[in-house]
PDB file of C-alpha atoms in Angstrom:
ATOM      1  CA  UNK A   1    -118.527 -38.895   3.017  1.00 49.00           C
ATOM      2  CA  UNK A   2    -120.806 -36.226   3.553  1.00 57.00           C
ATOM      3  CA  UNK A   3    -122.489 -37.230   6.545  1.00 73.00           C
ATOM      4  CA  UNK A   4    -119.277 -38.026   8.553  1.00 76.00           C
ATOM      5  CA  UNK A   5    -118.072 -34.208   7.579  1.00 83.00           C
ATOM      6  CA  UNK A   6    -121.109 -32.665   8.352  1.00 92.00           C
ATOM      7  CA  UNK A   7    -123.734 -35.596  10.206  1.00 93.00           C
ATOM      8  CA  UNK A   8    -126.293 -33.079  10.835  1.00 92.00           C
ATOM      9  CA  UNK A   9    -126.189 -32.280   7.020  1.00 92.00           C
ATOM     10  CA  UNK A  10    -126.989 -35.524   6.445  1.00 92.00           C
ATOM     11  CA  UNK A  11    -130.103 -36.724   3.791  1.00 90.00           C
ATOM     12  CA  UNK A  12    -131.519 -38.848   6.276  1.00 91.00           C
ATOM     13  CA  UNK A  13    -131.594 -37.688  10.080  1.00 91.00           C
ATOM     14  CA  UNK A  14    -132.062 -41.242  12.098  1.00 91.00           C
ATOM     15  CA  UNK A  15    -134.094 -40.767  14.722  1.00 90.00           C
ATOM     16  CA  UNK A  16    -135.423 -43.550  16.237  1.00 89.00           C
ATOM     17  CA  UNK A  17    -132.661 -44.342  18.601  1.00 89.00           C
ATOM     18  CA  UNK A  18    -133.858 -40.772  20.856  1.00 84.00           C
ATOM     19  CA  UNK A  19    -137.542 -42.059  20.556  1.00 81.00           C
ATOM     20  CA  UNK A  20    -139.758 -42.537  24.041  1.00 80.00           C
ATOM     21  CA  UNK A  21    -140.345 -45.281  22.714  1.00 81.00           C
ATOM     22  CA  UNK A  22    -138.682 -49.017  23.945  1.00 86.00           C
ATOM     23  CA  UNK A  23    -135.554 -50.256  23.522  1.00 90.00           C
ATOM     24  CA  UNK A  24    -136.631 -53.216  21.159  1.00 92.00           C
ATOM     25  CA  UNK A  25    -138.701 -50.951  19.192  1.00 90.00           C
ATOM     26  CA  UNK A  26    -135.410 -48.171  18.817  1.00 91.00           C
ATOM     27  CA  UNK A  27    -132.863 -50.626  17.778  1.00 94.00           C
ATOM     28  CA  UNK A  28    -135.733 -52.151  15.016  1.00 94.00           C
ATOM     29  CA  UNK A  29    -136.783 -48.564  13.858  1.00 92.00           C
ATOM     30  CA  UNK A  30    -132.602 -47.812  13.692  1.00 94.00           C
ATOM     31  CA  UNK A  31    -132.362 -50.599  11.384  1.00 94.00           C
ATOM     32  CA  UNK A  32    -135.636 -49.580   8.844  1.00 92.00           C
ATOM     33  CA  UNK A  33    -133.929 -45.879   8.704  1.00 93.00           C
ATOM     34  CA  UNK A  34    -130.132 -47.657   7.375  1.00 92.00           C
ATOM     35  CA  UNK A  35    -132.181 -49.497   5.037  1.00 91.00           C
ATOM     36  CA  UNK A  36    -134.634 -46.178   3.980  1.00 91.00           C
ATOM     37  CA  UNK A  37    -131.215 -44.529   3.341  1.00 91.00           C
ATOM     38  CA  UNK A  38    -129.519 -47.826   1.472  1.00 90.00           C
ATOM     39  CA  UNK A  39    -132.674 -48.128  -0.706  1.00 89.00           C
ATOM     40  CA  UNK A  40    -133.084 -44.339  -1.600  1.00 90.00           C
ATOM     41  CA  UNK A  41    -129.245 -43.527  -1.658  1.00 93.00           C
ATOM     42  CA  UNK A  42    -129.173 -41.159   0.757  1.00 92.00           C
ATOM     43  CA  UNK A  43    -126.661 -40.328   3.235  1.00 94.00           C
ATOM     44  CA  UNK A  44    -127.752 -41.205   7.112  1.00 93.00           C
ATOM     45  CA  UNK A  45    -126.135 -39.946  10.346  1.00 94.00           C
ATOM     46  CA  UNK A  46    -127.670 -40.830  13.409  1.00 93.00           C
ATOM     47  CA  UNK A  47    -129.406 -38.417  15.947  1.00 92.00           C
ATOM     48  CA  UNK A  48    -127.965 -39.351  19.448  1.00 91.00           C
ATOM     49  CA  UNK A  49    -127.046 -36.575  22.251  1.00 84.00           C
ATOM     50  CA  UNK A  50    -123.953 -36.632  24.019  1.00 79.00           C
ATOM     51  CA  UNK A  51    -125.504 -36.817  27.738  1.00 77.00           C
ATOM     52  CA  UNK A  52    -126.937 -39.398  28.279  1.00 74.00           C
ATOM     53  CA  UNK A  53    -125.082 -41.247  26.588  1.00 84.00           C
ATOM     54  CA  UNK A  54    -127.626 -43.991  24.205  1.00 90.00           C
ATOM     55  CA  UNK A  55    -127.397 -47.797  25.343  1.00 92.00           C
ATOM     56  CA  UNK A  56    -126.554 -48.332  21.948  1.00 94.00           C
ATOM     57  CA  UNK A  57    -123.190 -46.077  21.822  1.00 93.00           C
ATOM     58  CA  UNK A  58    -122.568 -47.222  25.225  1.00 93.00           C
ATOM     59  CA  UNK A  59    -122.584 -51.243  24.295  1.00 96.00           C
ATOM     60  CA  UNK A  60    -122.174 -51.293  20.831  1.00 97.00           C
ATOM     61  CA  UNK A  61    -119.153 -50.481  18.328  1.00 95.00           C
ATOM     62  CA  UNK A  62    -120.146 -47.815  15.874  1.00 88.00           C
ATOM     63  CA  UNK A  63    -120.097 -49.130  12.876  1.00 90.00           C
ATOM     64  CA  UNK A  64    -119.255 -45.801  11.227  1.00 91.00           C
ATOM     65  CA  UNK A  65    -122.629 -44.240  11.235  1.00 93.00           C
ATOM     66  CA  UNK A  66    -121.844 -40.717  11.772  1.00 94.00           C
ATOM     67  CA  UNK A  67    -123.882 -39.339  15.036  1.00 94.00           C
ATOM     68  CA  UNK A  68    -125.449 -35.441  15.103  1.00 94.00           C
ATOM     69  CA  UNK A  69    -125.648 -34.267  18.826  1.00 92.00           C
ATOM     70  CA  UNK A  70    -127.876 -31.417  17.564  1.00 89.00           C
ATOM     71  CA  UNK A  71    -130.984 -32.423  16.196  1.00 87.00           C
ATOM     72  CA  UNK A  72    -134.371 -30.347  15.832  1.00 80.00           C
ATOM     73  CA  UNK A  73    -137.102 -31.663  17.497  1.00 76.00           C
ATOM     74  CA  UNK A  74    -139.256 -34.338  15.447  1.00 72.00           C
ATOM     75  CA  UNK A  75    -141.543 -36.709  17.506  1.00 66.00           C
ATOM     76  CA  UNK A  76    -143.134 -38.153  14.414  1.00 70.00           C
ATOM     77  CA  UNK A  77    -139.929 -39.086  12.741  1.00 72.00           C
ATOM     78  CA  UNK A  78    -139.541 -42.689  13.671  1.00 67.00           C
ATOM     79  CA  UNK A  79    -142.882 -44.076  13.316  1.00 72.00           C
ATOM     80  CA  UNK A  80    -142.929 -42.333   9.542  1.00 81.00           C
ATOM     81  CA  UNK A  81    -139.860 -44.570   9.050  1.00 79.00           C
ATOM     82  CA  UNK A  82    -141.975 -47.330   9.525  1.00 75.00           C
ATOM     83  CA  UNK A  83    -144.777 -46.002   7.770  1.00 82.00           C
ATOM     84  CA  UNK A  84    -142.447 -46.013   4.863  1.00 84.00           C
ATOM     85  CA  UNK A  85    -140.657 -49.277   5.166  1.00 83.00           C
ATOM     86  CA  UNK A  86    -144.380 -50.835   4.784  1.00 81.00           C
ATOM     87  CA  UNK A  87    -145.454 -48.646   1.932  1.00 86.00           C
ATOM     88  CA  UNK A  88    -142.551 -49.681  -0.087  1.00 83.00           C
ATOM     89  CA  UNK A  89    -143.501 -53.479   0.752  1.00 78.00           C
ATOM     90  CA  UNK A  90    -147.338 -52.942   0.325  1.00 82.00           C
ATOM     91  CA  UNK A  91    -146.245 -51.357  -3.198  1.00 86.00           C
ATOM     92  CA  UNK A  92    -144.116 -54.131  -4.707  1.00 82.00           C
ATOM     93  CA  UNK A  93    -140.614 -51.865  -4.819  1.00 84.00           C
ATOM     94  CA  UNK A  94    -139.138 -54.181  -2.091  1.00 80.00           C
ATOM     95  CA  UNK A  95    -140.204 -57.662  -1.365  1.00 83.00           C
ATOM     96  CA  UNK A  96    -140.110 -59.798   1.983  1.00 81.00           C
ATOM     97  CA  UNK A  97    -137.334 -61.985   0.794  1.00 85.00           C
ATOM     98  CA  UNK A  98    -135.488 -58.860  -0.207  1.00 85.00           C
ATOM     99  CA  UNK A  99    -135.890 -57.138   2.733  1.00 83.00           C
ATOM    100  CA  UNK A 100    -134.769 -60.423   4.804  1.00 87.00           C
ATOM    101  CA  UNK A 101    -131.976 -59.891   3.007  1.00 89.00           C
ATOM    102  CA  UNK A 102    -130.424 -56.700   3.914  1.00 89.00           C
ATOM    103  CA  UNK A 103    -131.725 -56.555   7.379  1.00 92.00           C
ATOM    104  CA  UNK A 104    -129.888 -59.657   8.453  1.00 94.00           C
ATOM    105  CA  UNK A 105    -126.355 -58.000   7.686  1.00 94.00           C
ATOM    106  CA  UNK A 106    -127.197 -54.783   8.851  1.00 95.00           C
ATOM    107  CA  UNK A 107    -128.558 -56.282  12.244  1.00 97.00           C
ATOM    108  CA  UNK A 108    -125.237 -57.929  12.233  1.00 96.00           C
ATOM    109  CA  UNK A 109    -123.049 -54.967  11.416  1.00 96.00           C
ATOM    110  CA  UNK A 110    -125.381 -52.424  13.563  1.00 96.00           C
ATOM    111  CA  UNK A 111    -125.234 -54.623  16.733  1.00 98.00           C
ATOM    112  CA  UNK A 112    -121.913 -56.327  17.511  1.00 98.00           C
ATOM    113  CA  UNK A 113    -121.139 -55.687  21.225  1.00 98.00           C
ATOM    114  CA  UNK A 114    -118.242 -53.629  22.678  1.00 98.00           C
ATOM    115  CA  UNK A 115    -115.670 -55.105  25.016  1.00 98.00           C
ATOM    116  CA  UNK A 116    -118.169 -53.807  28.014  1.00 96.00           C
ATOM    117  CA  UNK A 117    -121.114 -56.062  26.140  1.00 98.00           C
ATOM    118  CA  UNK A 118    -119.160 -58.645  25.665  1.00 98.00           C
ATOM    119  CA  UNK A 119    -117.330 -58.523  29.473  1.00 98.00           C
ATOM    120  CA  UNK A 120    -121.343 -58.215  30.682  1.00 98.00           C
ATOM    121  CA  UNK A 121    -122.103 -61.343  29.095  1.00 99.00           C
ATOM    122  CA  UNK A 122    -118.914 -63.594  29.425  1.00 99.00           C
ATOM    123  CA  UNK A 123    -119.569 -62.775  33.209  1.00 98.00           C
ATOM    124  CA  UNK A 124    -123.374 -63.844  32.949  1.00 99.00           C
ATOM    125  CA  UNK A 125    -122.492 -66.691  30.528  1.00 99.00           C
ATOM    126  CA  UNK A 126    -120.271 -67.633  33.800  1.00 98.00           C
ATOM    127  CA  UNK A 127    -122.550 -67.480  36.516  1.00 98.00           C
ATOM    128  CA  UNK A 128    -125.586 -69.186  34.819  1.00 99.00           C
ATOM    129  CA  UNK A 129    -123.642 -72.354  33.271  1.00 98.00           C
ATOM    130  CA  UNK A 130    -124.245 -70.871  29.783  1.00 98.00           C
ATOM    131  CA  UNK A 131    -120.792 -71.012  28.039  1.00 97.00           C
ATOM    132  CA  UNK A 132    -121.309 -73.636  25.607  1.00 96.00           C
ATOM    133  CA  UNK A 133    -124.457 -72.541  24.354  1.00 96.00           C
ATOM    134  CA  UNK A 134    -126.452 -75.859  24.745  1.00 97.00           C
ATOM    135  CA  UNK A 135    -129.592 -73.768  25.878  1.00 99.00           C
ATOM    136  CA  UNK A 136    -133.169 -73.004  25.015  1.00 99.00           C
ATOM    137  CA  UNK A 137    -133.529 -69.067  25.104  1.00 99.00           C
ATOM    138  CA  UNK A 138    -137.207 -68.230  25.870  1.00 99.00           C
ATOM    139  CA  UNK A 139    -138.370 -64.306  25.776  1.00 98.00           C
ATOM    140  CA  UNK A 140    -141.728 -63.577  27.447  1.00 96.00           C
ATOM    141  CA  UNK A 141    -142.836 -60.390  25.885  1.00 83.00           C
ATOM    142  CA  UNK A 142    -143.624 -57.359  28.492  1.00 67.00           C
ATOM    143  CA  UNK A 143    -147.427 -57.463  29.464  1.00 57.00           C
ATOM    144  CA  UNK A 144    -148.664 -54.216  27.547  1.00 47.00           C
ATOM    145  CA  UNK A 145    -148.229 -55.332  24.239  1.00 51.00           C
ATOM    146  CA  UNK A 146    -151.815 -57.197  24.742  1.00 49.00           C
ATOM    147  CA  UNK A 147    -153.231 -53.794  23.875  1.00 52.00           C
ATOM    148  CA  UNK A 148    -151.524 -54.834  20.013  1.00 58.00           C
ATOM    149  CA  UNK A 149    -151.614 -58.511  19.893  1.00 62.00           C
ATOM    150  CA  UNK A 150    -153.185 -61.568  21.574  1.00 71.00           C
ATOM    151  CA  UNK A 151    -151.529 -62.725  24.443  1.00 78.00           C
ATOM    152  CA  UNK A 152    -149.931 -66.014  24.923  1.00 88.00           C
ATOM    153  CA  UNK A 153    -150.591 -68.117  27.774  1.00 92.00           C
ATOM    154  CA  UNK A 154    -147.977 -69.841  29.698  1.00 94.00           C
ATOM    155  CA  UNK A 155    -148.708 -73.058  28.760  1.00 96.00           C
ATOM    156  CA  UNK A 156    -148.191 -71.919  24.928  1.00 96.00           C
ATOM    157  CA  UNK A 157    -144.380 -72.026  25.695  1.00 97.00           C
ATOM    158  CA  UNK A 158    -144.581 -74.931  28.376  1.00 97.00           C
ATOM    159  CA  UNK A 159    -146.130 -77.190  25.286  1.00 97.00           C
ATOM    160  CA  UNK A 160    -143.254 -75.720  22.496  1.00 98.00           C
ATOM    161  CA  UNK A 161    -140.370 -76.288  25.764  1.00 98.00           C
ATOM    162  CA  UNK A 162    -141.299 -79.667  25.933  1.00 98.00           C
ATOM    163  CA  UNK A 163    -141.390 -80.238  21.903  1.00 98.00           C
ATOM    164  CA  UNK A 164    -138.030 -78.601  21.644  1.00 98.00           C
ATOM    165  CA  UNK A 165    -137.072 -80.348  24.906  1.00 98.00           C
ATOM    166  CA  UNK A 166    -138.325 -84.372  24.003  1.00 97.00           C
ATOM    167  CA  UNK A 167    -136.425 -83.862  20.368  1.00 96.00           C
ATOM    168  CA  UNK A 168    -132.901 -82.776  21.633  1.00 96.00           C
ATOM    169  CA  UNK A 169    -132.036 -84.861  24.466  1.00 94.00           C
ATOM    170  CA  UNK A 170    -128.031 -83.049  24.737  1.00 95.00           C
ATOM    171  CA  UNK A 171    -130.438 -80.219  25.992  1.00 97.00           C
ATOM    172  CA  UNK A 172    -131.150 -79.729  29.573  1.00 97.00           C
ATOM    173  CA  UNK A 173    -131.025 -75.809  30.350  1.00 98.00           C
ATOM    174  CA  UNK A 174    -133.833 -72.915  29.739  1.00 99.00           C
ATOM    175  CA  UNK A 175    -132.725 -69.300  29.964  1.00 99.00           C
ATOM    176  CA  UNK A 176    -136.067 -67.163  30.585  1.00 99.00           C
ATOM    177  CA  UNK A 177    -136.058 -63.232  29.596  1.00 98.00           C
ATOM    178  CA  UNK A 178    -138.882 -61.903  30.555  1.00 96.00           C
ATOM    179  CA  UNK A 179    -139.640 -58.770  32.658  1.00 92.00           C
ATOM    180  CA  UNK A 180    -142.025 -60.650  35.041  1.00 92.00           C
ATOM    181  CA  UNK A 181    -140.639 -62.097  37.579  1.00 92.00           C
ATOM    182  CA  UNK A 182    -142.901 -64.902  37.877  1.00 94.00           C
ATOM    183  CA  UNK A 183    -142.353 -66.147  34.359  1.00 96.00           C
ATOM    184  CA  UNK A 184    -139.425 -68.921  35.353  1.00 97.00           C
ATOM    185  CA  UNK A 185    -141.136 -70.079  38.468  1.00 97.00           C
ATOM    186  CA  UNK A 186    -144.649 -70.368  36.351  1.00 96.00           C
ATOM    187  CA  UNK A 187    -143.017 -72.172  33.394  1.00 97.00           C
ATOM    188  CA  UNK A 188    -140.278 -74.623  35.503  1.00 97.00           C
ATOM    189  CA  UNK A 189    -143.773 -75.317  37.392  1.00 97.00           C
ATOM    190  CA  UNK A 190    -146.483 -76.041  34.563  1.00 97.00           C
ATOM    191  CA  UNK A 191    -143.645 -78.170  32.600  1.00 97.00           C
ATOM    192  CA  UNK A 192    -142.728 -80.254  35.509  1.00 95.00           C
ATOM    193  CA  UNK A 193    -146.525 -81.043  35.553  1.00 94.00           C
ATOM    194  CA  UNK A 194    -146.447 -82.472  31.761  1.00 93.00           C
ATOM    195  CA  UNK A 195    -144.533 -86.042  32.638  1.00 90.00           C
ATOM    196  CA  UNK A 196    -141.039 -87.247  33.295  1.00 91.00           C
ATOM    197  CA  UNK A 197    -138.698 -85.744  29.901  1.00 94.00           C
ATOM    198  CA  UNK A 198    -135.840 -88.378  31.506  1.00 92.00           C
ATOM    199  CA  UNK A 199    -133.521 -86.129  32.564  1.00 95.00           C
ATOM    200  CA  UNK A 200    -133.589 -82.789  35.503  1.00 95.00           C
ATOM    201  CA  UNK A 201    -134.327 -79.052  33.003  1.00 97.00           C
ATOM    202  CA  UNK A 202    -132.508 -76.567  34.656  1.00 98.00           C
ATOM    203  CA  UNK A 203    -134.586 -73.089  34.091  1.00 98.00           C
ATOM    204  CA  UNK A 204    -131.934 -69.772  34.396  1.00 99.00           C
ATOM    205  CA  UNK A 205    -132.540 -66.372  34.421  1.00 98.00           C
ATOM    206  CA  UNK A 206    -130.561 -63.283  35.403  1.00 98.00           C
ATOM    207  CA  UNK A 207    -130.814 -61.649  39.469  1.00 96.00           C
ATOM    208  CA  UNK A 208    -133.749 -59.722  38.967  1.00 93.00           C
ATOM    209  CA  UNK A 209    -133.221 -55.578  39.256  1.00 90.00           C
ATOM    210  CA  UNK A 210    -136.412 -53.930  41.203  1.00 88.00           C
ATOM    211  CA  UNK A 211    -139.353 -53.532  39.686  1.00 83.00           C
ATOM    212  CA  UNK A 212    -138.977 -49.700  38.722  1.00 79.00           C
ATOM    213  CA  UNK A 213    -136.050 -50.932  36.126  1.00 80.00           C
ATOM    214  CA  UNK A 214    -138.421 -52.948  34.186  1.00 79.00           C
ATOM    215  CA  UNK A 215    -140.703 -50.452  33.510  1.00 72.00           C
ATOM    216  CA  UNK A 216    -138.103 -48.412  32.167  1.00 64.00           C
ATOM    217  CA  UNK A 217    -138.390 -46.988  28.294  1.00 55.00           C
ATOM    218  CA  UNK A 218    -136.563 -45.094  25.857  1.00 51.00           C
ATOM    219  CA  UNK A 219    -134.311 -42.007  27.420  1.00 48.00           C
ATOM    220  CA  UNK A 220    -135.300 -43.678  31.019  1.00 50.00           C
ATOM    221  CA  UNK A 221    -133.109 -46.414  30.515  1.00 58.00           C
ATOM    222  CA  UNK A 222    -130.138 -46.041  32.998  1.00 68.00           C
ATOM    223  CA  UNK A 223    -126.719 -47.965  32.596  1.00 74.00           C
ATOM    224  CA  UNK A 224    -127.793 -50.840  34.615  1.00 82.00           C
ATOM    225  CA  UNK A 225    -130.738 -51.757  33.412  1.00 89.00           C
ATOM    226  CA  UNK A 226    -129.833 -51.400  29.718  1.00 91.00           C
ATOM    227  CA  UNK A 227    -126.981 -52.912  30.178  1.00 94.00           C
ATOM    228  CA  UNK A 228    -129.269 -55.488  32.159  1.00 95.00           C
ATOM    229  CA  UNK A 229    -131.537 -55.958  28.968  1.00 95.00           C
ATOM    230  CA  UNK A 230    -128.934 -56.172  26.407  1.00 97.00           C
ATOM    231  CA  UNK A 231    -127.105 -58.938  28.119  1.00 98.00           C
ATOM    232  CA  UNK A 232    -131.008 -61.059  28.523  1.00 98.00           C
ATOM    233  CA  UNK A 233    -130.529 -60.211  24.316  1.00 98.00           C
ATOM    234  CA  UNK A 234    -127.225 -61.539  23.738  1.00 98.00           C
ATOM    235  CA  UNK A 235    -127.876 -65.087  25.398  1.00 99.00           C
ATOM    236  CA  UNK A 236    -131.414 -65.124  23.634  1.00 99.00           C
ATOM    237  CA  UNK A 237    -128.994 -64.427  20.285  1.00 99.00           C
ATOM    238  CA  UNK A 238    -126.515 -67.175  21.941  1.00 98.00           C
ATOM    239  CA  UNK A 239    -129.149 -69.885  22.493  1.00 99.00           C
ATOM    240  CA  UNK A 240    -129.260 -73.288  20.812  1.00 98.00           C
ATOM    241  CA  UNK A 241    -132.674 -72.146  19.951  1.00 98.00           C
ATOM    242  CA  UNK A 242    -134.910 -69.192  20.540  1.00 99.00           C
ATOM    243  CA  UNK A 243    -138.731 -69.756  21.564  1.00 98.00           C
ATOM    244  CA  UNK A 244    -140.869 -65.964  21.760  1.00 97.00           C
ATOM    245  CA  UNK A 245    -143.195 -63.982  19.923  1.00 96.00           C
ATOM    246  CA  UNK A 246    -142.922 -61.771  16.538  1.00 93.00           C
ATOM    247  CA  UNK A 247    -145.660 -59.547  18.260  1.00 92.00           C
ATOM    248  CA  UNK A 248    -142.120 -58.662  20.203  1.00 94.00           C
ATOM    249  CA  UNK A 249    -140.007 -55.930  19.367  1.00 94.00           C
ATOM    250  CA  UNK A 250    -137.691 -57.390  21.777  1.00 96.00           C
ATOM    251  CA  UNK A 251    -138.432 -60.788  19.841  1.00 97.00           C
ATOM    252  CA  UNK A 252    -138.145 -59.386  16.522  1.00 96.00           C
ATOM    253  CA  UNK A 253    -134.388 -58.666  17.514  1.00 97.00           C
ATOM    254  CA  UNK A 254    -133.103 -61.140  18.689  1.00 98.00           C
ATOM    255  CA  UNK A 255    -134.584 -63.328  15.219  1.00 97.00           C
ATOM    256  CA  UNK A 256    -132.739 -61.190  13.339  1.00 97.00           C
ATOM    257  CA  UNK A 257    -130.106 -60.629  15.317  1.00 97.00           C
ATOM    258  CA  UNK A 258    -129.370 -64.714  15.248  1.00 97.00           C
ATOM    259  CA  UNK A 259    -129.352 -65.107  11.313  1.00 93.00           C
ATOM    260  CA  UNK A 260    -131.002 -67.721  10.445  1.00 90.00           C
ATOM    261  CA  UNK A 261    -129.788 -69.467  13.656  1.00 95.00           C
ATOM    262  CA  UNK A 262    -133.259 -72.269  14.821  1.00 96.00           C
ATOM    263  CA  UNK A 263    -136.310 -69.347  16.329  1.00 97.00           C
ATOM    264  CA  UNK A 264    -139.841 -70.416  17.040  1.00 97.00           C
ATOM    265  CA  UNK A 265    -142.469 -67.831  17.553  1.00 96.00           C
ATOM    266  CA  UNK A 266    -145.766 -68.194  19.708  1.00 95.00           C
ATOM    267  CA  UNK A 267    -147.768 -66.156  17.419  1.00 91.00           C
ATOM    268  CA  UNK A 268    -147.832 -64.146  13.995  1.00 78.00           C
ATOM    269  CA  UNK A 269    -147.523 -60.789  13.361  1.00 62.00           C
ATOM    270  CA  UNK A 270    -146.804 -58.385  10.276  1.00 55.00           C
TER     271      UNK A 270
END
């Protein structure tokens, strides 16, 4: 109650949402500060300012956090959230399983998309055959997190395609996320290579936006090519099943974003 009267009052300033940082990374950092404030009892109010106006307010409903448009500067803040959500797991006062547990609810409560979100993807559902769902969502994580974690190669997901692909026959559609634009053309290629699955595997993706809107982060993220991402998100949450990588922000996401929903990773990572 005292947070929505006075959100810049509030115990816990959330901060990761106005971080340089991307937009995977934001939304997942959002999440660890509702459940800092949930586990310490502390009131949270989110730091957002009015112009421009946060892919997040813009696509998603509110969910009743309260917003401050007048926050001090504090670069550090969001990476000490996640400083802190790993102490309290390296220390035993919240487990994995417990932590599973709140963060697929809030995911669910923090993320459920407006009436624009949801017009952006009924219209993308519609002109890439995706309404019913019967798809294999693949994410290709963005090329510069090989400075944190090994990369995957192509054939990695061409091998777990045609797994997923051999054991569900009503399957015959791949949606590909990726911000390389080579990704669908490389993967449609090397799995065509592998044999005859009995059936024609149509690969999807949206139009591509230039190049400059890809390399987009944080505050540069314009209307379009949020709104761009967050729809690739919202059919990866959609899919039958999801095939990417927990080295992924992005990744990380859309698992928890599809609650318990069939997700294979290409890798492991804490």
């Amino acid at each position: 109650a005292g947070a929505a009267a006075a959100p810049c009052s509030a115990q816990l300033l959330g901060r990761s949402l106005e971080s340089p940082n991307g937009l995977g990374s934001s939304m997942n950092n959002f999440v660890n500060e509702a459940l800092l404030a949930l586990h310490h009892k502390r009131s949270l109010a989110l730091c957002l300012p009015s112009d421009p106006q946060h892919p997040w307010e813009r696509y998603y409903e509110s969910a009743g956090v309260p917003i401050c448009r007048k926050c001090s500067d504090d670069s550090g803040a969001a990476q000490r959230t996640m400083f802190e959500v790993v102490a309290l797991l390296n220390s035993g006062q919240l487990s994995r399983a417990s932590l599973l547990e709140v963060k697929l609810p809030a995911y669910e409560r923090l993320f459920r998309p407006n009436a624009a979100l949801l017009s952006a993807i009924a219209a993308a559902e519609q002109s890439l055959g995706l309404q019913t769902g019967k798809y294999i969502g693949v994410h290709v994580r963005r090329g510069d997190k090989a400075s944190e974690a090994a990369p995957v190669s192509s054939m990695g997901y061409v091998w777990k395609l045609r797994e997923l692909l051999q054991g569900s026959p009503n399957l015959d559609t791949v949606f590909v996320a990726s911000d390389d634009d080579r990704s669908l053309v490389r993967l449609k290629g090397k799995l065509g290579k592998l044999g005859d699955l009995g059936r024609a595997i149509k690969f999807v993706e949206q139009p591509r936006l230039p190049d400059y809107a890809y390399k987009a982060r944080g505050a540069h993220y314009n209307s379009k090519s949020s709104r761009f991402l967050l729809v690739d998100l919202e059919l990866l949450v959609r899919a039958h099943t999801f095939v990417g990588t927990a080295s992924s922000n992005l990744g990380r996401f859309v698992f928890f974003r599809r609650n318990g929903r069939t997700c294979h990773s290409l890798d492991d990572h804490e």
